[in-house]
PDB file of C-alpha atoms in Angstrom:
ATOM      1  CA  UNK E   1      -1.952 -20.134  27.748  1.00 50.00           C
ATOM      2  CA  UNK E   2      -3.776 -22.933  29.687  1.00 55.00           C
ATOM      3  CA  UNK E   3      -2.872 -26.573  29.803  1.00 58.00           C
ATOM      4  CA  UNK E   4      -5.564 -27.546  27.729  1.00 56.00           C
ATOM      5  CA  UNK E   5      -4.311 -24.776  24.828  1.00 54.00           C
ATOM      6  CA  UNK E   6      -1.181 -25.482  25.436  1.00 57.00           C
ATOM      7  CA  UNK E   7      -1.903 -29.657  24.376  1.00 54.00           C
ATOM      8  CA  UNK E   8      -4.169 -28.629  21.283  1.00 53.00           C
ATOM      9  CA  UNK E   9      -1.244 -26.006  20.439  1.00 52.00           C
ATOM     10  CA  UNK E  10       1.233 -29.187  20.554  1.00 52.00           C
ATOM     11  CA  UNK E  11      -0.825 -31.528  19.456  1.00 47.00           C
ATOM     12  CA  UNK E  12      -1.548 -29.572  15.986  1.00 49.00           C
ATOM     13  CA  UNK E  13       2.339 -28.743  16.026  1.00 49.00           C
ATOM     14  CA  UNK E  14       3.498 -32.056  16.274  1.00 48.00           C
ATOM     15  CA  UNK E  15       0.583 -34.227  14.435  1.00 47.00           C
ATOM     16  CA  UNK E  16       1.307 -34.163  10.496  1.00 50.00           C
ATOM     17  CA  UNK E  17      -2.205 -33.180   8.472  1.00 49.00           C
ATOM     18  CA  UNK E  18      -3.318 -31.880  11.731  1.00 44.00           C
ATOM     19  CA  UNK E  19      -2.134 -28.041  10.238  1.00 50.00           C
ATOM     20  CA  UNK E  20      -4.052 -28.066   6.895  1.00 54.00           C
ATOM     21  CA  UNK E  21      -5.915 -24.898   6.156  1.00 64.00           C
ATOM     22  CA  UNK E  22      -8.480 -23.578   3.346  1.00 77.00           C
ATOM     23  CA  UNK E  23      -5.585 -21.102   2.737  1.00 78.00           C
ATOM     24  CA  UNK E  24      -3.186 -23.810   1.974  1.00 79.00           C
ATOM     25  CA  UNK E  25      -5.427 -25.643  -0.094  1.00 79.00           C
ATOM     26  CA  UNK E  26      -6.449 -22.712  -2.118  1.00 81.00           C
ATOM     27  CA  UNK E  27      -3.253 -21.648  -2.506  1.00 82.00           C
ATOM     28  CA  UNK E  28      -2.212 -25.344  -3.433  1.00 83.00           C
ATOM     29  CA  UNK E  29      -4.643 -25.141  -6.416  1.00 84.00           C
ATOM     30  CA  UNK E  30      -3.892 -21.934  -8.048  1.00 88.00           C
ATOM     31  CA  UNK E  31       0.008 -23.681  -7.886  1.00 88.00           C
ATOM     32  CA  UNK E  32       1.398 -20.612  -5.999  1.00 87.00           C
ATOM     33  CA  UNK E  33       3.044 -23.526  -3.053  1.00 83.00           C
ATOM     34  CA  UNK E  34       3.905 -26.656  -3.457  1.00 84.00           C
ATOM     35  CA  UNK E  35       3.152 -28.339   0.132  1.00 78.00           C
ATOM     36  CA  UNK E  36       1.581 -26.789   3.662  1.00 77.00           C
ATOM     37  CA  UNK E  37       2.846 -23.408   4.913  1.00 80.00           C
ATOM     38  CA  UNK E  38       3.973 -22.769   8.758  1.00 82.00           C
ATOM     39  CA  UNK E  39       2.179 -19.563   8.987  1.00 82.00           C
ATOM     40  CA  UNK E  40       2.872 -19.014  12.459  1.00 85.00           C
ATOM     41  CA  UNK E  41       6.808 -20.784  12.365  1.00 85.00           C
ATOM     42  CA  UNK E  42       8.920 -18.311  10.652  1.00 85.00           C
ATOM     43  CA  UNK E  43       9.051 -14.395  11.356  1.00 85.00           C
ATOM     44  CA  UNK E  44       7.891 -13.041   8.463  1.00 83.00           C
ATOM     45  CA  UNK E  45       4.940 -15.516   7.471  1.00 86.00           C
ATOM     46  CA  UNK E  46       4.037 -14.988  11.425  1.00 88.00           C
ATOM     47  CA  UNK E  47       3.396 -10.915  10.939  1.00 88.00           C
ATOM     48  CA  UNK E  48       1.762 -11.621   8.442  1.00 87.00           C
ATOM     49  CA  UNK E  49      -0.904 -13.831   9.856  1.00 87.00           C
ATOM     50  CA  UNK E  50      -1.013 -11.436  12.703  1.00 88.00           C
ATOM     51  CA  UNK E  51      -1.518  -8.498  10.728  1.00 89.00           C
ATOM     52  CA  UNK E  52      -4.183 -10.589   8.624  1.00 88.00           C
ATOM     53  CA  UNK E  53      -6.200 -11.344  11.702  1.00 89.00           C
ATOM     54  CA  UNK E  54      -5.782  -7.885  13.080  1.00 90.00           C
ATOM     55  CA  UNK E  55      -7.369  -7.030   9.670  1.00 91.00           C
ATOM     56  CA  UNK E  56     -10.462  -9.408   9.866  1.00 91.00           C
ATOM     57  CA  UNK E  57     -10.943  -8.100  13.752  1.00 91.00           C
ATOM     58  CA  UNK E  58     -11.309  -4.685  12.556  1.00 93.00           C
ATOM     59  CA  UNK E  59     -13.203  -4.600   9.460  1.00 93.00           C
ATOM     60  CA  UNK E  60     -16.026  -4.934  11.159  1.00 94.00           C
ATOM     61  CA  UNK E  61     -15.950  -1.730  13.418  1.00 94.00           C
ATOM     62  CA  UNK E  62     -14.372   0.287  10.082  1.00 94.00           C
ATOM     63  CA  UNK E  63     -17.823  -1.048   8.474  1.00 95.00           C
ATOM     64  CA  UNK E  64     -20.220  -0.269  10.564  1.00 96.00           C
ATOM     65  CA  UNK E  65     -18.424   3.266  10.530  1.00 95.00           C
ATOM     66  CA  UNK E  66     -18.275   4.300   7.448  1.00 95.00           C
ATOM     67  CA  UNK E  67     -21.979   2.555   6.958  1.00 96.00           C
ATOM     68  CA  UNK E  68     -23.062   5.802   9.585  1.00 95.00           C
ATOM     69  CA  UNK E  69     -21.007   8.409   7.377  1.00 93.00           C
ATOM     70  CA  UNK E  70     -22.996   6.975   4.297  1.00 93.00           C
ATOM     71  CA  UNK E  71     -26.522   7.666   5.868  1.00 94.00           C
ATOM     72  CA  UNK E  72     -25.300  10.516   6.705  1.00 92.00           C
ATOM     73  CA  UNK E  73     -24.934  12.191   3.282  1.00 91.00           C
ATOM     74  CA  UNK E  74     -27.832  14.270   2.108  1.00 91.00           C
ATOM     75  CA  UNK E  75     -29.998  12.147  -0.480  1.00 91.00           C
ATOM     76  CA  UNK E  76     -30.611  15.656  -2.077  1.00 93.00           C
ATOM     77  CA  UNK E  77     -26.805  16.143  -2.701  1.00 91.00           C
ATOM     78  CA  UNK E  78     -27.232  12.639  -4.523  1.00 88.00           C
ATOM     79  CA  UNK E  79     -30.111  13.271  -6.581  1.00 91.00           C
ATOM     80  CA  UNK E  80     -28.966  16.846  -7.547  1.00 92.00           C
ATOM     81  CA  UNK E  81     -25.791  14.833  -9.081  1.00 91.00           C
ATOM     82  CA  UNK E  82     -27.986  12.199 -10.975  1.00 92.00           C
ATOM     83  CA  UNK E  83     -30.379  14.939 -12.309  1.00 92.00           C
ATOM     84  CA  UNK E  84     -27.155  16.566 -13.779  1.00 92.00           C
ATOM     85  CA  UNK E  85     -26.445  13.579 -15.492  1.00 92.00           C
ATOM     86  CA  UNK E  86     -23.889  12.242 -13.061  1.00 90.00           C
ATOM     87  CA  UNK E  87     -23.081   8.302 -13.388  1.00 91.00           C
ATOM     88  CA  UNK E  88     -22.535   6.337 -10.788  1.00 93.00           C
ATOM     89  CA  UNK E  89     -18.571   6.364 -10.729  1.00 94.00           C
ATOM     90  CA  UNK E  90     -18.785  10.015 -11.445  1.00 93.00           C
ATOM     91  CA  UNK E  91     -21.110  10.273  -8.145  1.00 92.00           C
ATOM     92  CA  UNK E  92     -19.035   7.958  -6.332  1.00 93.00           C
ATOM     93  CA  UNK E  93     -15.724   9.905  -6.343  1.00 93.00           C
ATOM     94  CA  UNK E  94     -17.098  13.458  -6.428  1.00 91.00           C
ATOM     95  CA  UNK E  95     -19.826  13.291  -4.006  1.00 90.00           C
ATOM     96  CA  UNK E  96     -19.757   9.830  -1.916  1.00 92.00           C
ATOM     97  CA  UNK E  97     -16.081   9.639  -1.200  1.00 92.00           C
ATOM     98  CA  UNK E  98     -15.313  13.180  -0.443  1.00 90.00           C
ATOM     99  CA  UNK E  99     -18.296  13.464   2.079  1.00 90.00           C
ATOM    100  CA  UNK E 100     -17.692  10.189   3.953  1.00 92.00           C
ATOM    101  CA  UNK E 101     -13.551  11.078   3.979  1.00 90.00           C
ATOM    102  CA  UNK E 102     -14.033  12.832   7.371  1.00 90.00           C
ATOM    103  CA  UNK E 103     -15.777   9.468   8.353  1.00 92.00           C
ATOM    104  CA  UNK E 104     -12.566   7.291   6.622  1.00 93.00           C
ATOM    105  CA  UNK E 105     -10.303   9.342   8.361  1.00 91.00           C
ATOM    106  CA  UNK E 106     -11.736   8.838  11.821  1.00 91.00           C
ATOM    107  CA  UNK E 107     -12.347   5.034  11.457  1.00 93.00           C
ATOM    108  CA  UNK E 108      -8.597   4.636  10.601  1.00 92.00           C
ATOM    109  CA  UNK E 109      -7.705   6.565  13.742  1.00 91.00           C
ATOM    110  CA  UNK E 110      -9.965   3.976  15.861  1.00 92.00           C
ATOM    111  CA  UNK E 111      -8.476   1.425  13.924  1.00 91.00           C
ATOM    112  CA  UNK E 112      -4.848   2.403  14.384  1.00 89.00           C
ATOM    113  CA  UNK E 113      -5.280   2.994  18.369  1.00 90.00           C
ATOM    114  CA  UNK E 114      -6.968  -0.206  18.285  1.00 90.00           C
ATOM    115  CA  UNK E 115      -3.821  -1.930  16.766  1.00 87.00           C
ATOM    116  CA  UNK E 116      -1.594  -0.182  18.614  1.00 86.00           C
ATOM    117  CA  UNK E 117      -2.304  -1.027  21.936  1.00 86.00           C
ATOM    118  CA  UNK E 118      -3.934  -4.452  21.404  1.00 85.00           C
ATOM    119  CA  UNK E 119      -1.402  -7.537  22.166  1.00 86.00           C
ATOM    120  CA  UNK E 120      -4.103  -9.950  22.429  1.00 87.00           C
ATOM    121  CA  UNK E 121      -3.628 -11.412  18.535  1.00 87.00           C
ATOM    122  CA  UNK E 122       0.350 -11.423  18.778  1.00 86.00           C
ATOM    123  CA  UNK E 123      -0.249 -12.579  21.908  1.00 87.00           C
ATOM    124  CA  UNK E 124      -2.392 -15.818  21.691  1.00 87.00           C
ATOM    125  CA  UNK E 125      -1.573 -16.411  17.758  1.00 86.00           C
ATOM    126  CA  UNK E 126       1.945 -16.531  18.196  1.00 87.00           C
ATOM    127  CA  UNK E 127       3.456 -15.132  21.984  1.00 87.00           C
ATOM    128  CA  UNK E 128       5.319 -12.710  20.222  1.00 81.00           C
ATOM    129  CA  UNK E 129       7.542 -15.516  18.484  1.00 78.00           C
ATOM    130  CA  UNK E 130       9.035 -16.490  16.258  1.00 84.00           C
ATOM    131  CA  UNK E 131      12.189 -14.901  17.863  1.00 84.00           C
ATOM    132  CA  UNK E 132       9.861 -11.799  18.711  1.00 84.00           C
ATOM    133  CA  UNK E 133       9.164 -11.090  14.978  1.00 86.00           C
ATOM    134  CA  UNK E 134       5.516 -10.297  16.380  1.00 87.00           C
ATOM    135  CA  UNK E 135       5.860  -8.491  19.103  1.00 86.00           C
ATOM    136  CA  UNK E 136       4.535  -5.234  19.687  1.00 86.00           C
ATOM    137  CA  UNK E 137       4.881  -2.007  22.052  1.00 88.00           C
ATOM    138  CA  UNK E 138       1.910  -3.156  24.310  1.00 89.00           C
ATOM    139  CA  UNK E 139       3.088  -6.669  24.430  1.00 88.00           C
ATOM    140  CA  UNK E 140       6.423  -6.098  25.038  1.00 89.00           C
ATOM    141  CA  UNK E 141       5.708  -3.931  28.087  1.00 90.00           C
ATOM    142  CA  UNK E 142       3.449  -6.639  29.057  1.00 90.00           C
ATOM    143  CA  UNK E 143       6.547  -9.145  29.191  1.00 89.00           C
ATOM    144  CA  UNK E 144       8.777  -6.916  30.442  1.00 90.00           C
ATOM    145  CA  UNK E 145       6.774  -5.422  32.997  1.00 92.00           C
ATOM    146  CA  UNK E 146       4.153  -8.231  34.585  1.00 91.00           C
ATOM    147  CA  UNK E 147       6.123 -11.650  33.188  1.00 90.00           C
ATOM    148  CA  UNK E 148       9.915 -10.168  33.695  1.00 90.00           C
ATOM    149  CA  UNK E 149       8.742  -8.563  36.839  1.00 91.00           C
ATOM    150  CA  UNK E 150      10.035  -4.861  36.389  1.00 92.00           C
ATOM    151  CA  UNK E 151       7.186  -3.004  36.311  1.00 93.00           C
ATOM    152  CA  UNK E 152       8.931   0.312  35.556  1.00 93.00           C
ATOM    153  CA  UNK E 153      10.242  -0.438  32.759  1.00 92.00           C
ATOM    154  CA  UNK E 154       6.938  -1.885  31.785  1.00 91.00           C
ATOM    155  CA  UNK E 155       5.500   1.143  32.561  1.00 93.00           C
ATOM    156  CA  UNK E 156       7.989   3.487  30.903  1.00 93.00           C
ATOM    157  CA  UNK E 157       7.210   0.670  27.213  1.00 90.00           C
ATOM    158  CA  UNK E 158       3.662   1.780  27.881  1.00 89.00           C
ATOM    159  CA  UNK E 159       3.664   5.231  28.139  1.00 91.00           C
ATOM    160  CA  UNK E 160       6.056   5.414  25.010  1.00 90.00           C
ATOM    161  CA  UNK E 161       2.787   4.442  23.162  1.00 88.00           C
ATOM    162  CA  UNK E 162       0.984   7.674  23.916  1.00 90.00           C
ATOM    163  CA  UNK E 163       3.193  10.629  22.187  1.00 92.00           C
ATOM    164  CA  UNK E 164       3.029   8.004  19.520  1.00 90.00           C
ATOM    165  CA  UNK E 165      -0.457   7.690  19.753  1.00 90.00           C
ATOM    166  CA  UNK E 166      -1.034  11.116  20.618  1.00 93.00           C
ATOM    167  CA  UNK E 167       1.158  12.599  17.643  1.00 93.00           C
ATOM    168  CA  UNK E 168      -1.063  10.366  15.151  1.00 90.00           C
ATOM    169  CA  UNK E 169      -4.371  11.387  16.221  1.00 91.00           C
ATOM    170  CA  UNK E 170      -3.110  15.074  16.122  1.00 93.00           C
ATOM    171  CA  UNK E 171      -2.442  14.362  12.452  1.00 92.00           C
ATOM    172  CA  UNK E 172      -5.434  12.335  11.093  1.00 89.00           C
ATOM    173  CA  UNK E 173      -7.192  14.862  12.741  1.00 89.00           C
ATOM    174  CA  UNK E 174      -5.718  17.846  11.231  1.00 92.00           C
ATOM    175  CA  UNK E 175      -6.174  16.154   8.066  1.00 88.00           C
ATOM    176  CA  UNK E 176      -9.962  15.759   9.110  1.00 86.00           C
ATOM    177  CA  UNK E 177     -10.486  19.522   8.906  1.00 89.00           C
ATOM    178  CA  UNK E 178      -8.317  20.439   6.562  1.00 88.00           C
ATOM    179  CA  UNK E 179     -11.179  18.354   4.342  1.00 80.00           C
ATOM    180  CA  UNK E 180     -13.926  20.107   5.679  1.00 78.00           C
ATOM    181  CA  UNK E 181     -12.922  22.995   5.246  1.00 78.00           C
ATOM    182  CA  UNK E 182     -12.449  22.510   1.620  1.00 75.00           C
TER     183      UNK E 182
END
């Protein structure tokens, strides 16, 4: 983090009312809390936030997937369904979903290689901290390897990710044809 990061960072930190968000507030007014939340300050609040934001940075790709796998359904399988006498939720989960699952499928493997081997939102949210409750593979062999200065063991935290990786893709897209072929 740069100097000037470093003296918002510590300026929000240490400044009282400095550290109110919408979530607080909302959250203030349906009762669930009574005063401001450290989301960042304790381990498990911290994941969460991180896994929030990882979330939000990823919805947007998963849309604009999923949007292509819609176009791409035949509108005469759809109208062959409504001249039946098909209503919409009847439509929805026995023509829409099971053509666009393919599509689902593959999104969530883009969005799960994404997470795995992005440290960037750990990384500036919270620096893997509280007492590393947010670190991940590719951040930790970041650490290790380019901060702690032993590359090879950065190297070896690294390459751990990609029988990981590897062994998840295999699946999802096993999966994958097992619904096409259906």
């Amino acid at each position: 983090m740069d100097d000037t990061g470093r003296a918002v960072h510590d300026l929000v930190a240490v400044v009282p009312g400095l550290d109110l968000l919408p979530v607080d507030w909302v959250l203030r007014q349906l009762n669930l809390i009574d005063g401001n939340v450290v989301w960042l300050g304790r381990p498990g609040t911290a994941m969460g936030s991180v896994i929030a934001v990882q979330a939000w940075r990823l919805t947007p790709l998963a849309a604009v997937i999923v949007m292509a796998g819609l176009v791409a359904i035949p509108r005469d399988i759809d109208e062959a369904a409504r001249i039946d006498g098909a209503g919409f939720w009847r439509r929805m989960f026995e023509v829409t979903i099971p053509l666009t699952l393919p599509v689902i499928a593959v999104a969530a493997l883009f969005g799960a290689i994404m997470t795995f081997t992005d440290m960037t939102v750990s990384y500036v949210l919270t620096r893997g901290g509280p007492t590393h409750a947010t670190d991940t593979l590719a951040s930790w062999a970041y650490f290790r390897g380019i901060e702690g200065g032993d590359v090879g063991q950065g190297a070896a935290i690294a390459l751990f990710l990609f029988p990981i990786l590897l062994a998840g893709a295999v699946a999802i897209l096993r999966a994958v044809r097992r619904l096409e072929a259906q």
